[in-house]
């Protein structure tokens, strides 16, 4: 399968659709920088299987989140096997968790995948500055019998939508420090048998973790309000009010762009950043 085709596949986990997280399926846009699975030789596989039972508990005290975009039919690309890698992590003393945002940030955390994605787990790792590491690192730890430097296995932060270039993992946090914002959008609902989380629930947690101060409601005085983040659903009054107050209306794509770049991106840097671009919503 061609690389650009694979990068648009989806798979397991939490899906980001129009800025919302959906159910247990994770449809993610992969960003390059992956370490191909065929680097692992058959001799290495046999050795790993022989030595796994004799390894030190090198991951003791560490917490891991696993994410992948596995899809049936991608036989030419090796995806992370969450069950297999999760079992190895447990054997080596680590713990696998589902949500980085709920863990004490003083703990040693790491995300394991095969590529960069725009998924809830991956974006949470960017928010918190948690290293995103290719699963080949775990293989090499097993083969060496020791805790190796993971930095050569770091995955990129993602693809900068403005430049089209892959951005190296940067670990920058608190990107929205001292920014006052308001978030409004779609309510929780069922979509094709899966629960689509409310827009506010999804992005309020992340923006607060990015350092933003969130308003409970949109005041009549717009002074000091940086922007309103919305998907445009279930909040027509707030959108109208923001337009009247001339407060910038932006999408979750803008937030994602900031996370990937590691900086506050200009609202007009890409058409997808402003809410309503091309939809008849005029912003000044």
PDB file of C-alpha atoms in Angstrom:
ATOM      1  CA  UNK A   1       0.000   0.000   0.000  1.00  0.00           C
ATOM      2  CA  UNK A   2       1.313   3.468  -0.865  1.00  0.00           C
ATOM      3  CA  UNK A   3       2.425   5.569   2.097  1.00  0.00           C
ATOM      4  CA  UNK A   4      -0.005   8.436   1.434  1.00  0.00           C
ATOM      5  CA  UNK A   5      -2.899   5.958   1.255  1.00  0.00           C
ATOM      6  CA  UNK A   6      -1.923   4.333   4.546  1.00  0.00           C
ATOM      7  CA  UNK A   7      -1.675   7.676   6.333  1.00  0.00           C
ATOM      8  CA  UNK A   8      -5.371   8.330   5.784  1.00  0.00           C
ATOM      9  CA  UNK A   9      -6.564   5.043   7.237  1.00  0.00           C
ATOM     10  CA  UNK A  10      -8.359   4.741  10.558  1.00  0.00           C
ATOM     11  CA  UNK A  11      -8.627   2.148  13.291  1.00  0.00           C
ATOM     12  CA  UNK A  12      -8.914   1.528  17.012  1.00  0.00           C
ATOM     13  CA  UNK A  13      -9.412   3.942  19.914  1.00  0.00           C
ATOM     14  CA  UNK A  14     -11.177   7.311  19.968  1.00  0.00           C
ATOM     15  CA  UNK A  15     -12.190   9.030  16.774  1.00  0.00           C
ATOM     16  CA  UNK A  16     -11.792  12.759  16.171  1.00  0.00           C
ATOM     17  CA  UNK A  17     -14.572  13.855  13.814  1.00  0.00           C
ATOM     18  CA  UNK A  18     -15.141  17.595  13.366  1.00  0.00           C
ATOM     19  CA  UNK A  19     -13.318  18.131  16.615  1.00  0.00           C
ATOM     20  CA  UNK A  20     -15.317  15.521  18.541  1.00  0.00           C
ATOM     21  CA  UNK A  21     -14.228  12.183  20.007  1.00  0.00           C
ATOM     22  CA  UNK A  22     -16.380   9.263  18.950  1.00  0.00           C
ATOM     23  CA  UNK A  23     -16.881   5.880  20.589  1.00  0.00           C
ATOM     24  CA  UNK A  24     -14.196   3.197  20.599  1.00  0.00           C
ATOM     25  CA  UNK A  25     -13.013   3.515  16.989  1.00  0.00           C
ATOM     26  CA  UNK A  26     -10.104   5.786  16.284  1.00  0.00           C
ATOM     27  CA  UNK A  27     -10.014   7.257  12.801  1.00  0.00           C
ATOM     28  CA  UNK A  28      -6.720   9.025  12.647  1.00  0.00           C
ATOM     29  CA  UNK A  29      -4.701  10.915  10.105  1.00  0.00           C
ATOM     30  CA  UNK A  30      -1.201   9.515  10.313  1.00  0.00           C
ATOM     31  CA  UNK A  31       1.836  11.680   9.953  1.00  0.00           C
ATOM     32  CA  UNK A  32       5.116  10.277   8.618  1.00  0.00           C
ATOM     33  CA  UNK A  33       8.246   9.451  10.515  1.00  0.00           C
ATOM     34  CA  UNK A  34       7.437   5.854  11.304  1.00  0.00           C
ATOM     35  CA  UNK A  35      10.033   3.122  11.717  1.00  0.00           C
ATOM     36  CA  UNK A  36       9.110   0.309   9.422  1.00  0.00           C
ATOM     37  CA  UNK A  37       8.366  -3.047  10.982  1.00  0.00           C
ATOM     38  CA  UNK A  38      10.482  -4.988   8.516  1.00  0.00           C
ATOM     39  CA  UNK A  39      13.584  -3.736  10.357  1.00  0.00           C
ATOM     40  CA  UNK A  40      12.968  -6.560  12.794  1.00  0.00           C
ATOM     41  CA  UNK A  41      14.647  -9.745  11.587  1.00  0.00           C
ATOM     42  CA  UNK A  42      13.329 -13.281  12.074  1.00  0.00           C
ATOM     43  CA  UNK A  43      16.390 -14.008  14.247  1.00  0.00           C
ATOM     44  CA  UNK A  44      15.478 -10.993  16.371  1.00  0.00           C
ATOM     45  CA  UNK A  45      11.929 -12.287  16.776  1.00  0.00           C
ATOM     46  CA  UNK A  46      13.134 -15.661  18.013  1.00  0.00           C
ATOM     47  CA  UNK A  47      15.626 -14.075  20.365  1.00  0.00           C
ATOM     48  CA  UNK A  48      12.970 -11.736  21.770  1.00  0.00           C
ATOM     49  CA  UNK A  49      10.651 -14.674  22.453  1.00  0.00           C
ATOM     50  CA  UNK A  50      13.459 -16.607  24.191  1.00  0.00           C
ATOM     51  CA  UNK A  51      14.616 -13.714  26.346  1.00  0.00           C
ATOM     52  CA  UNK A  52      11.332 -12.054  27.267  1.00  0.00           C
ATOM     53  CA  UNK A  53      10.806 -14.262  30.297  1.00  0.00           C
ATOM     54  CA  UNK A  54      14.245 -13.410  31.730  1.00  0.00           C
ATOM     55  CA  UNK A  55      14.080  -9.616  31.480  1.00  0.00           C
ATOM     56  CA  UNK A  56      14.432  -7.155  34.323  1.00  0.00           C
ATOM     57  CA  UNK A  57      11.348  -5.149  35.254  1.00  0.00           C
ATOM     58  CA  UNK A  58      12.746  -2.100  33.471  1.00  0.00           C
ATOM     59  CA  UNK A  59       9.384  -0.317  33.160  1.00  0.00           C
ATOM     60  CA  UNK A  60       8.518  -0.370  36.860  1.00  0.00           C
ATOM     61  CA  UNK A  61       6.769   2.841  37.872  1.00  0.00           C
ATOM     62  CA  UNK A  62       6.014   3.850  34.277  1.00  0.00           C
ATOM     63  CA  UNK A  63       2.595   4.372  32.687  1.00  0.00           C
ATOM     64  CA  UNK A  64       1.948   3.758  28.996  1.00  0.00           C
ATOM     65  CA  UNK A  65      -0.843   4.647  26.595  1.00  0.00           C
ATOM     66  CA  UNK A  66      -1.108   2.586  23.399  1.00  0.00           C
ATOM     67  CA  UNK A  67      -2.704   3.875  20.226  1.00  0.00           C
ATOM     68  CA  UNK A  68      -2.823   2.619  16.645  1.00  0.00           C
ATOM     69  CA  UNK A  69      -4.772   3.016  13.416  1.00  0.00           C
ATOM     70  CA  UNK A  70      -5.046  -0.636  12.477  1.00  0.00           C
ATOM     71  CA  UNK A  71      -7.348  -1.399   9.574  1.00  0.00           C
ATOM     72  CA  UNK A  72      -8.041  -4.667   7.855  1.00  0.00           C
ATOM     73  CA  UNK A  73      -6.252  -4.940   4.529  1.00  0.00           C
ATOM     74  CA  UNK A  74      -3.092  -3.045   5.426  1.00  0.00           C
ATOM     75  CA  UNK A  75      -0.934  -6.145   5.111  1.00  0.00           C
ATOM     76  CA  UNK A  76       2.151  -4.306   3.876  1.00  0.00           C
ATOM     77  CA  UNK A  77       2.516  -2.189   6.996  1.00  0.00           C
ATOM     78  CA  UNK A  78       3.155  -3.353  10.533  1.00  0.00           C
ATOM     79  CA  UNK A  79       0.878  -1.801  13.107  1.00  0.00           C
ATOM     80  CA  UNK A  80       1.225  -1.839  16.852  1.00  0.00           C
ATOM     81  CA  UNK A  81      -0.300  -4.978  18.378  1.00  0.00           C
ATOM     82  CA  UNK A  82      -1.855  -3.453  21.496  1.00  0.00           C
ATOM     83  CA  UNK A  83      -2.508  -6.781  23.212  1.00  0.00           C
ATOM     84  CA  UNK A  84       0.988  -8.111  22.625  1.00  0.00           C
ATOM     85  CA  UNK A  85       2.798  -4.903  23.539  1.00  0.00           C
ATOM     86  CA  UNK A  86       0.540  -4.336  26.535  1.00  0.00           C
ATOM     87  CA  UNK A  87       1.391  -7.778  27.866  1.00  0.00           C
ATOM     88  CA  UNK A  88       5.128  -7.129  27.394  1.00  0.00           C
ATOM     89  CA  UNK A  89       4.868  -3.799  29.205  1.00  0.00           C
ATOM     90  CA  UNK A  90       3.114  -5.469  32.138  1.00  0.00           C
ATOM     91  CA  UNK A  91       5.733  -8.224  32.216  1.00  0.00           C
ATOM     92  CA  UNK A  92       8.446  -5.575  32.422  1.00  0.00           C
ATOM     93  CA  UNK A  93       6.737  -3.802  35.329  1.00  0.00           C
ATOM     94  CA  UNK A  94       4.866  -1.027  33.502  1.00  0.00           C
ATOM     95  CA  UNK A  95       1.161  -0.209  33.530  1.00  0.00           C
ATOM     96  CA  UNK A  96      -1.040   0.385  30.500  1.00  0.00           C
ATOM     97  CA  UNK A  97      -3.680   3.098  30.916  1.00  0.00           C
ATOM     98  CA  UNK A  98      -6.429   4.461  28.654  1.00  0.00           C
ATOM     99  CA  UNK A  99      -6.400   8.190  29.382  1.00  0.00           C
ATOM    100  CA  UNK A 100      -3.335  10.350  29.967  1.00  0.00           C
ATOM    101  CA  UNK A 101      -5.444  13.279  31.157  1.00  0.00           C
ATOM    102  CA  UNK A 102      -6.512  11.422  34.307  1.00  0.00           C
ATOM    103  CA  UNK A 103      -3.013  10.457  35.516  1.00  0.00           C
ATOM    104  CA  UNK A 104      -0.826  12.430  37.932  1.00  0.00           C
ATOM    105  CA  UNK A 105       1.549  14.328  35.658  1.00  0.00           C
ATOM    106  CA  UNK A 106       4.429  13.727  38.030  1.00  0.00           C
ATOM    107  CA  UNK A 107       4.359  10.087  36.922  1.00  0.00           C
ATOM    108  CA  UNK A 108       6.632   8.880  34.147  1.00  0.00           C
ATOM    109  CA  UNK A 109       4.378   8.652  31.101  1.00  0.00           C
ATOM    110  CA  UNK A 110       4.861   7.513  27.520  1.00  0.00           C
ATOM    111  CA  UNK A 111       2.676   6.976  24.456  1.00  0.00           C
ATOM    112  CA  UNK A 112       3.491   4.023  22.202  1.00  0.00           C
ATOM    113  CA  UNK A 113       2.361   3.821  18.580  1.00  0.00           C
ATOM    114  CA  UNK A 114       3.632   3.159  15.071  1.00  0.00           C
ATOM    115  CA  UNK A 115       3.021   6.630  13.686  1.00  0.00           C
ATOM    116  CA  UNK A 116       1.651  10.087  14.561  1.00  0.00           C
ATOM    117  CA  UNK A 117      -2.125  10.512  14.573  1.00  0.00           C
ATOM    118  CA  UNK A 118      -4.806  13.098  15.267  1.00  0.00           C
ATOM    119  CA  UNK A 119      -6.439  10.951  17.925  1.00  0.00           C
ATOM    120  CA  UNK A 120      -7.568  11.739  21.457  1.00  0.00           C
ATOM    121  CA  UNK A 121      -4.675   9.778  22.958  1.00  0.00           C
ATOM    122  CA  UNK A 122      -2.031  11.237  20.668  1.00  0.00           C
ATOM    123  CA  UNK A 123      -3.293  14.801  21.064  1.00  0.00           C
ATOM    124  CA  UNK A 124      -3.398  14.347  24.834  1.00  0.00           C
ATOM    125  CA  UNK A 125       0.257  13.327  24.728  1.00  0.00           C
ATOM    126  CA  UNK A 126       1.092  16.506  22.806  1.00  0.00           C
ATOM    127  CA  UNK A 127      -0.902  18.598  25.286  1.00  0.00           C
ATOM    128  CA  UNK A 128       1.044  17.167  28.235  1.00  0.00           C
ATOM    129  CA  UNK A 129       4.437  16.927  26.546  1.00  0.00           C
ATOM    130  CA  UNK A 130       4.421  13.144  26.921  1.00  0.00           C
ATOM    131  CA  UNK A 131       6.975  11.427  24.629  1.00  0.00           C
ATOM    132  CA  UNK A 132       5.392   9.626  21.659  1.00  0.00           C
ATOM    133  CA  UNK A 133       7.579   6.637  20.865  1.00  0.00           C
ATOM    134  CA  UNK A 134       7.587   3.956  18.168  1.00  0.00           C
ATOM    135  CA  UNK A 135       6.993   0.442  19.495  1.00  0.00           C
ATOM    136  CA  UNK A 136      10.302  -0.666  17.988  1.00  0.00           C
ATOM    137  CA  UNK A 137      11.868   0.892  21.091  1.00  0.00           C
ATOM    138  CA  UNK A 138      10.196  -1.732  23.274  1.00  0.00           C
ATOM    139  CA  UNK A 139      11.495  -4.498  21.019  1.00  0.00           C
ATOM    140  CA  UNK A 140      15.006  -3.162  21.285  1.00  0.00           C
ATOM    141  CA  UNK A 141      14.734  -2.887  25.074  1.00  0.00           C
ATOM    142  CA  UNK A 142      13.783  -6.559  25.133  1.00  0.00           C
ATOM    143  CA  UNK A 143      16.620  -7.570  22.837  1.00  0.00           C
ATOM    144  CA  UNK A 144      19.200  -5.602  24.829  1.00  0.00           C
ATOM    145  CA  UNK A 145      17.794  -6.566  28.209  1.00  0.00           C
ATOM    146  CA  UNK A 146      17.989  -2.962  29.378  1.00  0.00           C
ATOM    147  CA  UNK A 147      16.156   0.380  29.344  1.00  0.00           C
ATOM    148  CA  UNK A 148      17.379   2.123  26.198  1.00  0.00           C
ATOM    149  CA  UNK A 149      17.357   5.795  25.301  1.00  0.00           C
ATOM    150  CA  UNK A 150      14.004   6.248  23.570  1.00  0.00           C
ATOM    151  CA  UNK A 151      14.880   9.517  21.828  1.00  0.00           C
ATOM    152  CA  UNK A 152      15.988   7.913  18.557  1.00  0.00           C
ATOM    153  CA  UNK A 153      12.537   6.265  18.385  1.00  0.00           C
ATOM    154  CA  UNK A 154      10.508   9.444  18.944  1.00  0.00           C
ATOM    155  CA  UNK A 155       7.573   9.881  16.577  1.00  0.00           C
ATOM    156  CA  UNK A 156       6.815  13.288  15.057  1.00  0.00           C
ATOM    157  CA  UNK A 157       4.274  15.666  16.542  1.00  0.00           C
ATOM    158  CA  UNK A 158       2.409  15.443  13.240  1.00  0.00           C
ATOM    159  CA  UNK A 159       2.037  17.143   9.887  1.00  0.00           C
ATOM    160  CA  UNK A 160       1.791  20.931   9.953  1.00  0.00           C
ATOM    161  CA  UNK A 161      -1.366  21.595   7.931  1.00  0.00           C
ATOM    162  CA  UNK A 162      -0.015  25.009   6.907  1.00  0.00           C
ATOM    163  CA  UNK A 163       3.331  23.895   5.501  1.00  0.00           C
ATOM    164  CA  UNK A 164       2.586  20.237   4.783  1.00  0.00           C
ATOM    165  CA  UNK A 165       5.820  19.344   6.586  1.00  0.00           C
ATOM    166  CA  UNK A 166       6.368  16.791   9.333  1.00  0.00           C
ATOM    167  CA  UNK A 167       7.082  18.446  12.689  1.00  0.00           C
ATOM    168  CA  UNK A 168       9.520  16.781  15.065  1.00  0.00           C
ATOM    169  CA  UNK A 169       8.308  15.930  18.552  1.00  0.00           C
ATOM    170  CA  UNK A 170       8.971  19.042  20.642  1.00  0.00           C
ATOM    171  CA  UNK A 171       7.424  18.493  24.079  1.00  0.00           C
ATOM    172  CA  UNK A 172       6.217  22.111  24.327  1.00  0.00           C
ATOM    173  CA  UNK A 173       3.396  22.610  26.845  1.00  0.00           C
ATOM    174  CA  UNK A 174       1.181  25.409  28.211  1.00  0.00           C
ATOM    175  CA  UNK A 175       0.757  26.839  24.716  1.00  0.00           C
ATOM    176  CA  UNK A 176      -2.378  28.763  25.688  1.00  0.00           C
ATOM    177  CA  UNK A 177      -1.073  30.220  28.947  1.00  0.00           C
ATOM    178  CA  UNK A 178      -2.838  33.506  29.824  1.00  0.00           C
ATOM    179  CA  UNK A 179      -5.296  33.073  26.938  1.00  0.00           C
ATOM    180  CA  UNK A 180      -8.980  33.552  27.833  1.00  0.00           C
ATOM    181  CA  UNK A 181     -11.319  31.467  25.684  1.00  0.00           C
ATOM    182  CA  UNK A 182     -14.869  30.217  25.391  1.00  0.00           C
ATOM    183  CA  UNK A 183     -15.811  26.793  24.016  1.00  0.00           C
ATOM    184  CA  UNK A 184     -19.196  25.806  22.637  1.00  0.00           C
ATOM    185  CA  UNK A 185     -20.394  23.082  20.330  1.00  0.00           C
ATOM    186  CA  UNK A 186     -22.253  19.852  19.806  1.00  0.00           C
ATOM    187  CA  UNK A 187     -23.801  17.928  22.665  1.00  0.00           C
ATOM    188  CA  UNK A 188     -23.146  14.253  23.372  1.00  0.00           C
ATOM    189  CA  UNK A 189     -25.103  12.060  20.978  1.00  0.00           C
ATOM    190  CA  UNK A 190     -25.199   8.613  19.429  1.00  0.00           C
ATOM    191  CA  UNK A 191     -23.798   8.334  15.918  1.00  0.00           C
ATOM    192  CA  UNK A 192     -24.117   5.002  14.090  1.00  0.00           C
ATOM    193  CA  UNK A 193     -24.400   3.123  17.366  1.00  0.00           C
ATOM    194  CA  UNK A 194     -21.446   4.894  18.984  1.00  0.00           C
ATOM    195  CA  UNK A 195     -21.372   7.702  21.525  1.00  0.00           C
ATOM    196  CA  UNK A 196     -20.040  10.978  20.173  1.00  0.00           C
ATOM    197  CA  UNK A 197     -18.683  12.995  23.088  1.00  0.00           C
ATOM    198  CA  UNK A 198     -19.796  16.582  23.545  1.00  0.00           C
ATOM    199  CA  UNK A 199     -17.483  19.095  21.906  1.00  0.00           C
ATOM    200  CA  UNK A 200     -17.105  20.976  25.200  1.00  0.00           C
ATOM    201  CA  UNK A 201     -16.199  17.829  27.123  1.00  0.00           C
ATOM    202  CA  UNK A 202     -13.545  16.935  24.590  1.00  0.00           C
ATOM    203  CA  UNK A 203     -11.798  20.260  24.247  1.00  0.00           C
ATOM    204  CA  UNK A 204     -12.346  21.929  27.626  1.00  0.00           C
ATOM    205  CA  UNK A 205     -10.083  19.388  29.311  1.00  0.00           C
ATOM    206  CA  UNK A 206      -7.374  19.782  26.695  1.00  0.00           C
ATOM    207  CA  UNK A 207      -7.431  23.587  26.513  1.00  0.00           C
ATOM    208  CA  UNK A 208      -7.282  23.884  30.310  1.00  0.00           C
ATOM    209  CA  UNK A 209      -4.302  21.531  30.275  1.00  0.00           C
ATOM    210  CA  UNK A 210      -2.767  23.842  27.655  1.00  0.00           C
ATOM    211  CA  UNK A 211      -3.007  26.680  30.163  1.00  0.00           C
ATOM    212  CA  UNK A 212      -6.105  28.494  28.894  1.00  0.00           C
ATOM    213  CA  UNK A 213      -8.644  30.158  31.158  1.00  0.00           C
ATOM    214  CA  UNK A 214     -12.123  29.064  30.053  1.00  0.00           C
ATOM    215  CA  UNK A 215     -15.196  31.235  30.455  1.00  0.00           C
ATOM    216  CA  UNK A 216     -18.421  29.658  31.701  1.00  0.00           C
ATOM    217  CA  UNK A 217     -20.420  31.893  29.377  1.00  0.00           C
ATOM    218  CA  UNK A 218     -19.686  34.518  26.760  1.00  0.00           C
ATOM    219  CA  UNK A 219     -19.876  37.963  28.397  1.00  0.00           C
ATOM    220  CA  UNK A 220     -21.207  41.142  26.790  1.00  0.00           C
ATOM    221  CA  UNK A 221     -17.779  42.761  27.044  1.00  0.00           C
ATOM    222  CA  UNK A 222     -15.317  41.025  24.680  1.00  0.00           C
ATOM    223  CA  UNK A 223     -12.240  42.672  26.215  1.00  0.00           C
ATOM    224  CA  UNK A 224      -9.518  40.113  26.819  1.00  0.00           C
ATOM    225  CA  UNK A 225     -11.271  37.215  25.054  1.00  0.00           C
ATOM    226  CA  UNK A 226      -8.765  35.546  22.743  1.00  0.00           C
ATOM    227  CA  UNK A 227     -11.208  33.403  20.767  1.00  0.00           C
ATOM    228  CA  UNK A 228     -14.238  31.137  20.766  1.00  0.00           C
ATOM    229  CA  UNK A 229     -13.601  27.513  19.780  1.00  0.00           C
ATOM    230  CA  UNK A 230     -16.573  25.765  18.201  1.00  0.00           C
ATOM    231  CA  UNK A 231     -17.783  23.139  15.774  1.00  0.00           C
ATOM    232  CA  UNK A 232     -20.825  25.291  15.027  1.00  0.00           C
ATOM    233  CA  UNK A 233     -23.380  22.822  16.377  1.00  0.00           C
ATOM    234  CA  UNK A 234     -26.000  23.208  19.134  1.00  0.00           C
ATOM    235  CA  UNK A 235     -24.922  26.764  20.063  1.00  0.00           C
ATOM    236  CA  UNK A 236     -26.371  29.226  17.494  1.00  0.00           C
ATOM    237  CA  UNK A 237     -26.940  31.980  20.078  1.00  0.00           C
ATOM    238  CA  UNK A 238     -23.330  31.919  21.252  1.00  0.00           C
ATOM    239  CA  UNK A 239     -22.026  31.962  17.682  1.00  0.00           C
ATOM    240  CA  UNK A 240     -24.244  34.939  16.839  1.00  0.00           C
ATOM    241  CA  UNK A 241     -23.075  36.713  19.978  1.00  0.00           C
ATOM    242  CA  UNK A 242     -19.409  36.064  19.175  1.00  0.00           C
ATOM    243  CA  UNK A 243     -19.933  37.493  15.691  1.00  0.00           C
ATOM    244  CA  UNK A 244     -21.631  40.580  17.130  1.00  0.00           C
ATOM    245  CA  UNK A 245     -18.781  41.083  19.596  1.00  0.00           C
ATOM    246  CA  UNK A 246     -16.239  40.444  16.813  1.00  0.00           C
ATOM    247  CA  UNK A 247     -14.541  37.713  18.843  1.00  0.00           C
ATOM    248  CA  UNK A 248     -12.629  35.301  16.548  1.00  0.00           C
ATOM    249  CA  UNK A 249     -14.442  32.004  15.964  1.00  0.00           C
ATOM    250  CA  UNK A 250     -12.036  29.120  15.403  1.00  0.00           C
ATOM    251  CA  UNK A 251     -12.262  25.360  14.969  1.00  0.00           C
ATOM    252  CA  UNK A 252     -10.668  22.425  16.765  1.00  0.00           C
ATOM    253  CA  UNK A 253      -8.406  22.156  13.719  1.00  0.00           C
ATOM    254  CA  UNK A 254      -6.745  25.359  14.910  1.00  0.00           C
ATOM    255  CA  UNK A 255      -6.114  23.819  18.339  1.00  0.00           C
ATOM    256  CA  UNK A 256      -4.638  20.738  16.686  1.00  0.00           C
ATOM    257  CA  UNK A 257      -2.456  22.935  14.499  1.00  0.00           C
ATOM    258  CA  UNK A 258      -1.108  24.680  17.609  1.00  0.00           C
ATOM    259  CA  UNK A 259      -0.349  21.352  19.285  1.00  0.00           C
ATOM    260  CA  UNK A 260       1.492  19.982  16.269  1.00  0.00           C
ATOM    261  CA  UNK A 261       3.543  23.112  15.672  1.00  0.00           C
ATOM    262  CA  UNK A 262       4.182  23.735  19.361  1.00  0.00           C
ATOM    263  CA  UNK A 263       3.139  27.361  19.090  1.00  0.00           C
ATOM    264  CA  UNK A 264       0.029  29.552  18.845  1.00  0.00           C
ATOM    265  CA  UNK A 265      -0.800  29.585  15.154  1.00  0.00           C
ATOM    266  CA  UNK A 266      -2.363  32.581  13.408  1.00  0.00           C
ATOM    267  CA  UNK A 267      -6.118  32.131  12.946  1.00  0.00           C
ATOM    268  CA  UNK A 268      -5.794  32.935   9.248  1.00  0.00           C
ATOM    269  CA  UNK A 269      -2.834  30.671   8.541  1.00  0.00           C
ATOM    270  CA  UNK A 270      -5.140  28.024   7.059  1.00  0.00           C
ATOM    271  CA  UNK A 271      -8.776  28.087   5.824  1.00  0.00           C
ATOM    272  CA  UNK A 272      -9.727  25.284   8.229  1.00  0.00           C
ATOM    273  CA  UNK A 273      -8.772  27.332  11.296  1.00  0.00           C
ATOM    274  CA  UNK A 274     -11.556  29.920  11.122  1.00  0.00           C
ATOM    275  CA  UNK A 275     -15.038  28.616  11.814  1.00  0.00           C
ATOM    276  CA  UNK A 276     -17.373  29.317   8.916  1.00  0.00           C
ATOM    277  CA  UNK A 277     -14.742  29.796   6.230  1.00  0.00           C
ATOM    278  CA  UNK A 278     -16.490  29.057   2.964  1.00  0.00           C
ATOM    279  CA  UNK A 279     -19.857  28.739   4.735  1.00  0.00           C
ATOM    280  CA  UNK A 280     -21.086  32.300   4.522  1.00  0.00           C
ATOM    281  CA  UNK A 281     -19.993  33.302   8.033  1.00  0.00           C
ATOM    282  CA  UNK A 282     -18.112  36.582   7.792  1.00  0.00           C
ATOM    283  CA  UNK A 283     -15.582  37.404  10.475  1.00  0.00           C
ATOM    284  CA  UNK A 284     -13.666  40.629  10.839  1.00  0.00           C
TER     285      UNK A 284
END
